[in-house]
Coordinates of C-alpha atoms and ligand atoms in Angstrom, one line a residue:
Chain A
M1 CA 87.7 68.0 96.8
T2 CA 88.0 70.5 94.0
Q3 CA 89.6 69.5 90.7
L4 CA 92.4 72.0 89.9
L5 CA 94.0 70.5 86.8
T6 CA 92.1 68.4 84.3
V7 CA 93.8 66.8 81.2
N8 CA 91.2 65.3 78.9
N9 CA 92.0 62.8 76.2
L10 CA 95.3 64.6 75.4
S11 CA 97.4 63.7 72.5
V12 CA 100.8 65.1 71.6
N13 CA 103.1 64.5 68.6
Y14 CA 106.6 65.2 67.6
G15 CA 106.3 65.1 63.8
A16 CA 105.4 61.6 63.1
I17 CA 106.1 60.3 66.7
K18 CA 103.0 60.0 68.8
A19 CA 104.4 60.7 72.3
V20 CA 101.1 61.0 74.1
Q21 CA 98.0 59.3 73.0
G22 CA 94.7 60.1 74.6
V23 CA 95.8 60.6 78.1
S24 CA 93.2 61.8 80.7
L25 CA 94.2 62.7 84.2
S26 CA 93.2 65.0 86.9
V27 CA 94.8 66.6 90.0
N28 CA 92.8 67.9 93.0
R29 CA 93.7 70.9 95.0
G30 CA 96.3 70.0 97.6
E31 CA 97.1 66.6 96.2
I32 CA 100.5 65.1 95.4
V33 CA 100.1 63.1 92.2
T34 CA 102.9 61.1 90.4
L35 CA 103.4 59.9 86.9
I36 CA 105.5 56.8 86.7
G37 CA 106.5 54.8 83.7
A38 CA 109.5 53.6 81.7
N39 CA 111.9 55.9 79.8
G40 CA 110.2 57.4 76.7
A41 CA 106.7 56.6 77.9
G42 CA 105.7 60.2 77.5
K43 CA 105.8 61.6 81.0
S44 CA 107.9 64.7 80.2
T45 CA 105.9 65.4 77.2
I46 CA 102.7 65.6 79.4
L47 CA 104.2 68.0 81.9
R48 CA 105.8 70.1 79.1
T49 CA 102.4 70.3 77.3
I50 CA 100.6 71.4 80.6
A51 CA 103.3 74.1 80.8
G52 CA 102.8 75.2 77.2
L53 CA 106.2 74.2 75.7
E54 CA 104.6 71.6 73.4
K55 CA 101.5 71.9 71.3
V56 CA 98.3 69.9 72.0
A57 CA 97.5 67.8 68.9
S58 CA 94.0 66.9 70.4
G59 CA 92.3 67.0 73.7
L60 CA 91.8 69.6 76.4
I61 CA 93.8 70.9 79.3
T62 CA 91.9 73.0 81.8
F63 CA 93.3 74.7 85.0
E64 CA 90.7 76.2 87.5
N65 CA 88.1 75.9 84.7
Q66 CA 90.2 77.9 82.3
G67 CA 91.2 76.4 78.8
F68 CA 95.0 76.1 78.6
N69 CA 95.2 74.8 75.2
R70 CA 95.9 78.2 73.5
M71 CA 97.3 80.1 76.5
P72 CA 100.9 81.2 76.1
S73 CA 103.3 79.8 78.6
D74 CA 103.8 83.0 80.5
K75 CA 100.1 83.4 81.0
R76 CA 100.0 79.9 82.5
V77 CA 102.7 80.9 84.9
Q78 CA 100.7 84.0 85.9
N79 CA 97.7 81.6 86.4
G80 CA 99.9 79.6 88.9
V81 CA 101.2 76.6 87.1
V82 CA 105.0 76.3 87.1
L83 CA 107.2 73.6 85.6
V84 CA 110.6 72.6 87.2
P85 CA 112.1 71.1 84.0
E86 CA 114.1 68.1 83.7
G87 CA 117.9 68.7 84.3
R88 CA 117.1 71.8 86.5
R89 CA 118.1 74.4 83.9
V90 CA 119.2 77.1 86.2
F91 CA 120.6 80.2 84.5
P92 CA 124.3 79.9 84.3
G93 CA 126.3 83.1 84.6
M94 CA 123.7 84.5 86.8
T95 CA 123.8 84.4 90.6
V96 CA 121.6 82.4 92.9
Q97 CA 119.7 85.5 93.9
E98 CA 119.2 86.5 90.2
N99 CA 117.9 83.1 89.4
L100 CA 115.5 83.4 92.3
Q101 CA 114.4 86.9 91.1
L102 CA 113.8 85.5 87.7
G103 CA 111.5 82.9 89.3
A104 CA 109.4 85.9 90.5
F105 CA 109.2 87.5 87.2
S106 CA 105.4 87.1 86.9
V107 CA 104.8 88.5 90.3
K108 CA 104.0 92.2 90.1
D109 CA 103.7 93.0 93.9
K110 CA 107.1 93.7 95.5
H111 CA 105.9 92.6 99.0
Q112 CA 104.8 89.4 97.7
V113 CA 108.3 88.9 96.0
H114 CA 109.9 89.6 99.5
A115 CA 107.5 87.2 101.3
A116 CA 108.5 84.6 98.6
F117 CA 112.2 85.2 99.2
D118 CA 111.7 84.6 103.0
T119 CA 109.8 81.4 102.3
V120 CA 112.4 80.1 100.1
Y121 CA 115.3 81.0 102.4
E122 CA 113.5 79.2 105.1
Q123 CA 113.0 76.2 103.1
F124 CA 116.4 76.2 101.6
P125 CA 118.9 77.8 103.9
I126 CA 121.7 76.6 101.6
L127 CA 120.5 78.9 99.0
K128 CA 120.7 82.0 101.2
A129 CA 124.2 81.1 102.1
R130 CA 125.1 81.2 98.4
L131 CA 123.1 84.2 97.0
N132 CA 126.0 85.7 95.2
Q133 CA 127.5 82.5 93.8
D134 CA 127.1 81.8 90.2
A135 CA 124.3 79.2 89.8
A136 CA 126.4 77.1 87.5
T137 CA 128.9 76.5 90.2
L138 CA 126.4 74.9 92.6
S139 CA 126.5 71.2 93.1
G140 CA 123.8 69.1 91.5
G141 CA 121.7 68.8 94.5
E142 CA 122.0 72.6 95.3
Q143 CA 121.0 73.3 91.7
Q144 CA 117.9 71.2 92.1
M145 CA 117.1 73.1 95.3
L146 CA 117.5 76.3 93.3
A147 CA 115.3 75.0 90.6
I148 CA 112.5 74.3 93.0
G149 CA 113.1 77.5 95.0
R150 CA 113.1 79.4 91.8
A151 CA 109.6 77.8 90.9
L152 CA 108.2 78.7 94.3
M153 CA 109.2 82.4 93.8
A154 CA 106.2 82.5 91.4
N155 CA 103.8 81.7 94.2
P156 CA 102.3 78.9 92.3
K157 CA 99.2 77.1 92.9
M158 CA 100.5 74.0 91.2
I159 CA 104.2 72.9 90.7
L160 CA 105.0 70.4 88.1
L161 CA 108.3 68.5 88.9
D162 CA 110.1 66.6 86.2
E163 CA 112.4 64.0 87.9
P164 CA 113.6 66.2 90.8
S165 CA 115.8 63.5 92.3
M166 CA 117.6 62.7 89.1
G167 CA 121.4 62.2 89.4
L168 CA 121.4 62.9 93.2
A169 CA 122.9 61.0 95.9
P170 CA 120.6 58.9 98.2
L171 CA 120.8 61.4 101.0
Y172 CA 119.8 64.4 98.7
I173 CA 117.0 62.2 97.2
Q174 CA 115.4 61.8 100.6
K175 CA 115.8 65.5 101.1
I176 CA 113.9 66.2 97.8
F177 CA 111.0 64.0 98.8
D178 CA 110.8 65.7 102.1
I179 CA 110.8 69.1 100.3
I180 CA 107.9 67.8 98.1
E181 CA 105.7 67.0 101.1
N182 CA 106.7 70.4 102.6
I183 CA 105.6 72.1 99.4
R184 CA 102.2 70.4 99.5
N185 CA 101.8 71.1 103.2
R186 CA 102.2 74.8 102.3
G187 CA 99.1 74.4 100.1
V188 CA 100.8 74.1 96.7
T189 CA 99.5 71.2 94.6
V190 CA 102.1 68.9 93.2
L191 CA 102.4 66.8 90.0
V192 CA 105.7 65.0 89.9
I193 CA 107.4 62.5 87.6
E194 CA 109.9 60.2 89.4
Q195 CA 112.3 57.4 88.3
N196 CA 112.3 56.5 92.1
A197 CA 108.8 55.2 91.6
A198 CA 108.5 53.5 94.9
Q199 CA 109.5 56.5 96.9
A200 CA 107.3 58.7 94.9
L201 CA 104.2 56.4 95.5
R202 CA 104.9 56.5 99.2
I203 CA 104.4 60.2 99.4
A204 CA 101.8 60.5 96.5
D205 CA 98.1 60.5 97.1
R206 CA 97.6 59.1 93.8
G207 CA 99.6 57.9 90.7
Y208 CA 99.3 57.3 87.1
V209 CA 101.3 54.6 85.3
I210 CA 102.1 55.6 81.8
E211 CA 103.2 53.3 78.9
S212 CA 103.9 54.3 75.3
G213 CA 101.9 57.4 75.7
K214 CA 98.9 55.9 77.4
I215 CA 97.7 55.5 81.0
I216 CA 97.7 51.9 81.8
A217 CA 96.8 52.1 85.5
T218 CA 95.7 54.6 88.1
D219 CA 95.2 54.3 91.8
T220 CA 96.2 55.7 95.2
G221 CA 99.9 55.7 95.9
E222 CA 99.5 52.9 98.5
A223 CA 97.6 50.6 96.1
L224 CA 100.0 51.1 93.1
L225 CA 102.8 50.4 95.5
V226 CA 101.6 46.9 96.2
S227 CA 100.1 46.3 92.8
D228 CA 102.0 43.2 91.3
D229 CA 101.9 44.4 87.8
V230 CA 103.4 47.8 88.8
K231 CA 105.9 46.3 91.0
R232 CA 107.2 44.0 88.4
A233 CA 107.2 46.5 85.6
Y234 CA 108.4 49.7 87.3
L235 CA 109.4 49.6 90.8
G236 CA 112.3 47.2 90.5
S237 CA 113.8 45.4 93.5
D238 CA 114.0 48.4 95.8
V239 CA 110.3 47.8 96.9
L240 CA 110.8 44.1 97.4
I241 CA 113.6 44.7 99.7
K242 CA 111.9 47.3 101.8
Chain B
M1 CA 155.6 110.3 70.5
S2 CA 153.0 113.0 70.8
N3 CA 151.9 112.0 67.4
I4 CA 151.3 108.4 68.7
I5 CA 149.2 109.8 71.7
Q6 CA 147.3 112.0 69.3
Q7 CA 146.4 109.0 67.2
L8 CA 145.4 107.0 70.3
I9 CA 143.0 109.8 71.1
N10 CA 141.6 109.8 67.6
G11 CA 141.4 106.0 67.8
I12 CA 139.5 106.1 71.0
I13 CA 137.0 108.6 69.6
L14 CA 136.4 106.5 66.3
G15 CA 136.4 103.4 68.5
S16 CA 133.5 104.7 70.7
V17 CA 131.4 104.7 67.7
Y18 CA 132.3 101.2 66.7
A19 CA 131.7 100.2 70.3
L20 CA 128.2 101.7 70.2
L21 CA 127.4 99.8 67.1
A22 CA 129.1 96.4 68.2
L23 CA 126.9 96.6 71.3
G24 CA 123.8 96.0 69.2
Y25 CA 125.5 93.1 67.2
T26 CA 126.5 91.5 70.4
M27 CA 123.1 91.8 72.3
V28 CA 121.1 90.6 69.3
Y29 CA 123.6 87.7 68.7
G30 CA 123.4 86.9 72.4
I31 CA 119.6 86.6 72.4
I32 CA 118.7 85.0 69.1
K33 CA 122.0 84.0 67.7
L34 CA 121.6 86.2 64.6
I35 CA 124.2 88.3 63.0
N36 CA 122.0 91.3 62.3
F37 CA 123.4 92.4 59.0
A38 CA 121.0 95.3 58.9
H39 CA 122.4 96.8 62.0
G40 CA 124.9 99.1 60.2
D41 CA 121.8 100.5 58.3
V42 CA 120.0 101.3 61.3
Y43 CA 123.0 103.4 62.2
M44 CA 122.9 105.0 58.8
L45 CA 119.0 105.6 59.4
G46 CA 119.7 107.0 62.8
A47 CA 122.0 109.5 61.2
Y48 CA 119.3 110.6 58.7
F49 CA 116.7 110.9 61.5
G50 CA 119.2 113.1 63.3
Y51 CA 119.7 115.1 60.1
F52 CA 115.9 115.5 59.7
F53 CA 115.3 116.7 63.4
I54 CA 118.2 119.2 63.2
Q55 CA 118.0 120.4 59.6
V56 CA 114.2 120.2 58.9
L57 CA 112.7 120.7 62.4
H58 CA 115.5 123.0 63.7
L59 CA 115.7 121.0 67.0
N60 CA 118.6 121.2 69.4
F61 CA 121.3 118.6 68.9
F62 CA 120.6 116.7 72.1
I63 CA 116.9 116.5 71.6
A64 CA 117.6 115.4 68.0
L65 CA 120.0 112.7 69.3
V66 CA 117.4 111.4 71.8
L67 CA 114.5 111.5 69.3
S68 CA 116.7 109.7 66.6
M69 CA 117.4 107.0 69.2
A70 CA 113.8 106.7 70.0
V71 CA 112.6 106.4 66.3
S72 CA 115.4 104.0 65.6
A73 CA 114.4 101.9 68.5
L74 CA 111.0 101.6 67.0
L75 CA 112.6 100.9 63.5
G76 CA 114.7 98.1 65.2
M77 CA 111.5 96.5 66.7
L78 CA 109.7 96.8 63.3
I79 CA 112.6 95.1 61.6
E80 CA 112.7 92.3 64.1
F81 CA 108.9 91.8 63.9
V82 CA 108.5 91.9 60.2
A83 CA 111.8 90.2 59.0
Y84 CA 113.0 88.1 61.8
R85 CA 110.3 86.9 64.0
P86 CA 108.3 84.9 61.3
L87 CA 111.5 83.0 60.7
R88 CA 112.3 82.3 64.5
H89 CA 112.0 78.5 64.0
S90 CA 113.5 78.3 60.4
P91 CA 117.1 77.5 59.9
R92 CA 119.6 80.1 60.9
I93 CA 120.7 80.6 57.3
A94 CA 117.1 81.8 56.3
V95 CA 117.2 84.5 58.9
L96 CA 120.6 85.6 57.9
I97 CA 119.6 86.0 54.3
S98 CA 116.5 87.9 55.6
A99 CA 118.9 90.2 57.5
L100 CA 120.9 90.8 54.3
G101 CA 117.6 91.7 52.5
V102 CA 116.6 94.2 55.1
S103 CA 120.1 95.7 54.7
F104 CA 119.8 96.2 51.0
L105 CA 116.2 97.3 51.3
L106 CA 117.3 100.1 53.7
E107 CA 120.3 101.1 51.6
N108 CA 118.6 101.1 48.3
G109 CA 115.3 102.6 49.8
M110 CA 117.3 105.5 51.0
S111 CA 119.1 106.0 48.0
Y112 CA 115.9 106.0 46.0
F113 CA 113.9 108.4 48.1
Y114 CA 116.8 110.7 49.3
G115 CA 119.4 110.2 46.5
S116 CA 122.6 108.3 46.8
D117 CA 124.9 111.5 47.2
K118 CA 126.4 112.7 50.4
K119 CA 124.3 115.2 52.4
A120 CA 125.9 117.7 54.6
F121 CA 125.1 117.0 58.3
P122 CA 124.2 120.4 59.9
Q123 CA 126.7 121.7 62.3
A124 CA 124.4 121.9 65.2
I125 CA 127.4 122.4 67.5
R126 CA 130.2 124.6 66.5
T127 CA 133.6 122.8 66.6
I128 CA 136.1 124.2 69.1
Q129 CA 139.6 122.8 69.1
Y130 CA 141.3 122.5 72.4
H131 CA 145.2 122.4 72.6
I132 CA 147.0 120.6 75.3
G133 CA 150.7 120.9 74.5
S134 CA 151.1 119.5 71.1
L135 CA 147.8 117.4 71.4
Q136 CA 144.5 118.7 70.1
I137 CA 141.1 117.5 70.8
S138 CA 137.7 119.1 69.8
N139 CA 134.6 119.6 71.7
I140 CA 132.8 117.2 69.2
Q141 CA 135.4 114.5 70.0
L142 CA 134.7 115.0 73.8
L143 CA 131.0 114.8 73.1
I144 CA 131.3 111.5 71.2
I145 CA 133.3 109.8 73.9
S146 CA 131.3 111.1 76.8
T147 CA 128.0 110.3 75.1
A148 CA 129.2 106.7 74.3
I149 CA 130.4 106.1 77.9
T150 CA 127.2 107.5 79.3
L151 CA 125.2 105.2 77.1
M152 CA 127.4 102.3 78.0
I153 CA 126.8 102.9 81.7
L154 CA 123.1 103.3 81.1
L155 CA 123.1 100.0 79.2
T156 CA 125.0 98.3 82.0
I157 CA 122.5 99.4 84.5
I158 CA 119.6 98.3 82.4
V159 CA 121.1 94.9 81.7
Q160 CA 122.4 94.3 85.2
K161 CA 119.9 95.8 87.5
T162 CA 116.4 96.0 85.8
K163 CA 113.8 93.3 85.5
M164 CA 113.9 93.6 81.7
G165 CA 117.6 93.4 81.8
R166 CA 117.4 90.1 83.8
A167 CA 114.9 88.8 81.3
M168 CA 117.3 89.5 78.4
R169 CA 120.0 87.6 80.1
A170 CA 117.8 84.7 81.0
V171 CA 116.5 84.5 77.3
S172 CA 120.2 84.7 76.1
A173 CA 121.2 81.9 78.6
D174 CA 118.3 79.4 78.2
Q175 CA 115.2 80.5 76.1
E176 CA 113.1 77.6 77.3
A177 CA 113.9 78.0 80.9
A178 CA 113.1 81.7 80.5
I179 CA 109.7 80.9 79.2
L180 CA 109.1 78.8 82.2
M181 CA 109.9 81.8 84.4
G182 CA 106.8 83.6 82.8
I183 CA 109.0 85.7 80.6
D184 CA 107.5 86.8 77.3
V185 CA 110.3 85.9 75.0
N186 CA 108.9 88.0 72.1
R187 CA 108.7 91.1 74.1
T188 CA 112.3 90.6 75.4
I189 CA 113.7 90.1 72.0
S190 CA 111.9 93.3 70.8
F191 CA 113.2 95.2 73.7
T192 CA 116.8 93.9 72.8
F193 CA 116.4 95.2 69.3
A194 CA 115.1 98.5 70.5
I195 CA 118.1 99.0 72.8
G196 CA 120.6 97.9 70.2
S197 CA 119.1 100.1 67.5
A198 CA 118.9 103.2 69.8
L199 CA 122.7 102.8 70.5
A200 CA 123.4 102.4 66.7
A201 CA 121.5 105.6 66.0
A202 CA 123.4 107.5 68.6
G203 CA 126.6 106.3 66.7
G204 CA 125.2 107.4 63.5
V205 CA 124.2 110.9 64.8
L206 CA 127.6 111.5 66.4
I207 CA 129.5 110.5 63.3
G208 CA 127.3 112.7 61.2
L209 CA 128.3 115.6 63.4
Y210 CA 132.0 114.5 63.4
Y211 CA 132.5 113.9 59.7
N212 CA 129.9 116.5 58.6
N213 CA 128.3 114.3 56.0
I214 CA 126.0 111.3 55.7
D215 CA 125.1 109.0 52.9
P216 CA 123.0 105.9 52.4
L217 CA 125.9 103.5 52.4
M218 CA 127.7 105.0 55.4
G219 CA 126.7 101.9 57.5
M220 CA 128.4 99.4 55.5
T221 CA 132.0 99.6 56.6
P222 CA 131.4 100.7 60.2
G223 CA 128.8 97.8 60.3
I224 CA 131.4 95.3 59.3
K225 CA 133.9 96.6 61.5
A226 CA 131.7 96.8 64.5
F227 CA 130.6 93.3 63.9
V228 CA 134.3 92.2 63.9
A229 CA 134.7 94.3 67.1
A230 CA 132.0 92.2 68.6
V231 CA 133.6 89.0 67.7
L232 CA 136.9 90.2 68.7
G233 CA 135.7 91.1 72.3
G234 CA 133.8 87.9 72.5
I235 CA 130.4 87.8 70.8
G236 CA 127.4 87.9 73.2
L237 CA 129.4 89.7 75.8
I238 CA 128.7 93.3 76.4
P239 CA 132.0 94.4 77.9
G240 CA 133.7 92.6 74.9
A241 CA 131.9 94.7 72.4
A242 CA 133.1 98.0 74.0
L243 CA 136.6 96.7 74.3
G244 CA 136.5 95.3 70.7
G245 CA 135.2 98.7 69.3
W246 CA 137.9 100.7 71.0
L247 CA 140.7 98.2 69.9
I248 CA 139.7 98.3 66.3
G249 CA 139.4 102.2 66.4
I250 CA 142.8 102.4 67.9
L251 CA 144.4 99.9 65.5
E252 CA 142.8 101.6 62.6
T253 CA 144.2 105.1 63.4
M254 CA 147.6 103.8 64.4
T255 CA 148.2 102.0 61.2
Q256 CA 147.2 105.1 59.4
A257 CA 149.7 107.1 61.5
I258 CA 152.5 104.8 60.5
G259 CA 152.0 105.6 56.9
L260 CA 149.8 102.5 55.9
S261 CA 146.6 104.4 55.2
D262 CA 146.0 102.6 52.1
Y263 CA 146.4 99.4 53.7
K264 CA 144.8 100.1 57.0
D265 CA 141.9 97.7 56.8
A266 CA 144.2 94.9 55.7
V267 CA 146.6 95.5 58.6
V268 CA 143.7 95.8 61.1
Y269 CA 142.2 92.5 59.9
A270 CA 145.5 90.7 59.8
I271 CA 146.0 91.5 63.6
L272 CA 142.4 90.4 64.3
I273 CA 142.9 87.2 62.5
I274 CA 146.0 86.5 64.6
I275 CA 144.2 87.3 67.8
L276 CA 141.3 85.1 67.0
L277 CA 143.7 82.2 66.0
F278 CA 144.9 82.3 69.6
K279 CA 141.5 83.1 71.1
P280 CA 138.8 82.0 68.8
T281 CA 136.1 82.9 71.4
G282 CA 137.3 86.6 71.4
I283 CA 139.3 88.4 74.0
L284 CA 136.8 88.1 76.9
G285 CA 135.2 84.9 75.7
K286 CA 135.5 81.7 77.7
N287 CA 137.4 79.1 75.7
K288 CA 134.5 76.6 75.4
R289 CA 132.6 75.5 72.4
E290 CA 129.3 77.2 71.5
K291 CA 126.4 75.2 72.5
V292 CA 124.3 74.1 69.5
Ligands
LIG1 N1 111.8 67.0 71.0 C1 111.4 65.8 70.7 N2 111.5 65.4 69.3 C2 111.1 64.2 68.9 N3 110.8 63.2 69.7 C3 110.7 63.5 71.1 C4 111.1 64.8 71.5 N4 110.9 64.6 72.8 C5 110.5 63.5 73.2 N5 110.4 62.7 72.0 C6 109.9 61.3 72.0 O1 108.7 61.3 72.6 C7 108.5 60.1 73.5 C8 108.2 60.5 74.9 O2 109.4 61.2 75.4 P1 109.3 61.8 76.9 O3 110.6 62.7 77.0 O4 108.0 62.5 77.2 O5 109.4 60.5 77.8 P2 109.6 60.4 79.4 O6 108.5 59.5 79.8 O7 109.8 61.7 80.0 O8 111.0 59.6 79.3 P3 112.2 59.7 80.4 O9 111.7 58.8 81.6 O10 113.3 59.0 79.7 O11 112.4 61.0 80.6 C9 109.9 59.4 73.3 O12 109.7 58.3 72.3 C10 110.8 60.5 72.8 O13 111.7 59.9 72.0
LIG2 MG1 111.3 62.6 80.9

């Protein structure tokens, strides 16, 4: 297994707030890895820092043996790392098609863009049916599909997903998890934050548990799923029932 | 009656220039939420560049127009780079003051180096008046409106159909999400200033030819009117800027026509205030509060 992303002893601050404190994690090529933890634990901050939206206070982020610390966000996208942010953030006032085209902004080769469109249409037929609709008028679930499809347009090696199932109906949540597995099966590595921790752990190869900016546990998805500590703290009743 | 139509024509011509200027205000506002007070001065400098290319280098009018637009585009990018970019993460008021500073610098700088008196703009194209019944229109007026419309069509194509145009709209809509698409925000903002400045310069050169003279303060009043035009049409909206520009041009010539020349600005602004009272987001603006 080759390591694709390595985060070494990362700390991130917002002014005086130490949001991430000495986090180390790694993601291997082809894996699904999940970050779980309570609200405010620092999960989003970790993903945003990997994408270049927040500044590294200390530590090292490496992707395919390239230092990411000083690389601007757009270069990270070109290198194959794409973040689907919390809350979807599709471009309002622009059509579904334009949103997808923007996703391919970093792709120079026109044939590649066409191929990416085909892949996304195949994965998300609903988007194809709504190409000329204003993205803002899509339902929440459709917007999440668009946000993920848009990220795939960049032909990423690795996709970072920040709570993709947030605010969705149970049926859609299941769909999102199927999509995540699908993405991985196409060879894209996945690092995903989820509130539905149990479901995330079921599809994940490995997971990290974050608390107050630190990693307090890491193991395979299966092992974390049955770990009593994790169960009590983060999984809630849904695991106990199933 | 024919007098009203004549004034309408004159208003549309004047409004075309306001519209060209208003487009720059609205694009810059759309992308970085800055009211670029130096924009009217870019229009002034555009006129001076045109003067230089025609008077000193004896270039053909159209070549001079295009060159002036190109040089002004570079100037706009320079202004953004030097005066606004370093303040990108500062409070908005700081950038606003920087814009005022640039405005004074350009006005006083031009006065210092070239004198504050009016310069005669070379008559690169001889004026020909056409008469249609009792109406008259000159070839210069036709040139102004056709150039303005051509540039607006070009702008629409750039913004709607090109990759850079999509990037501009994406940065305007959600800067952080645009970054996540791999868009270089600095480059996109630079490009926006370049386009806006080129349009302003075109307006400056055209007005120089129309009024026959230019001076370092010529950008002040049109700058304010174009800004108002942008707000009136719905700031941040490109069609709104064009509409607002024409509306102000027409209102202005109409109030002059009914004998209120001395009060024309007061009348124009009174009408605008009334419109904005009913539609605070401008004529084409959606009635929702601005996201902060
Ligand atoms: N822009 C910001 N400015 C200041 N503090 C911030 C900012 N963003 C996050 N924080 C703080 O940093 C800490 C970590 O936040 P983060 O969003 O990374 O948590 P999270 O694990 O993603 O939480 P959630 O599950 O609620 O999304 C929190 O204490 C939060 O208040
Ligand atoms: Mg979060």
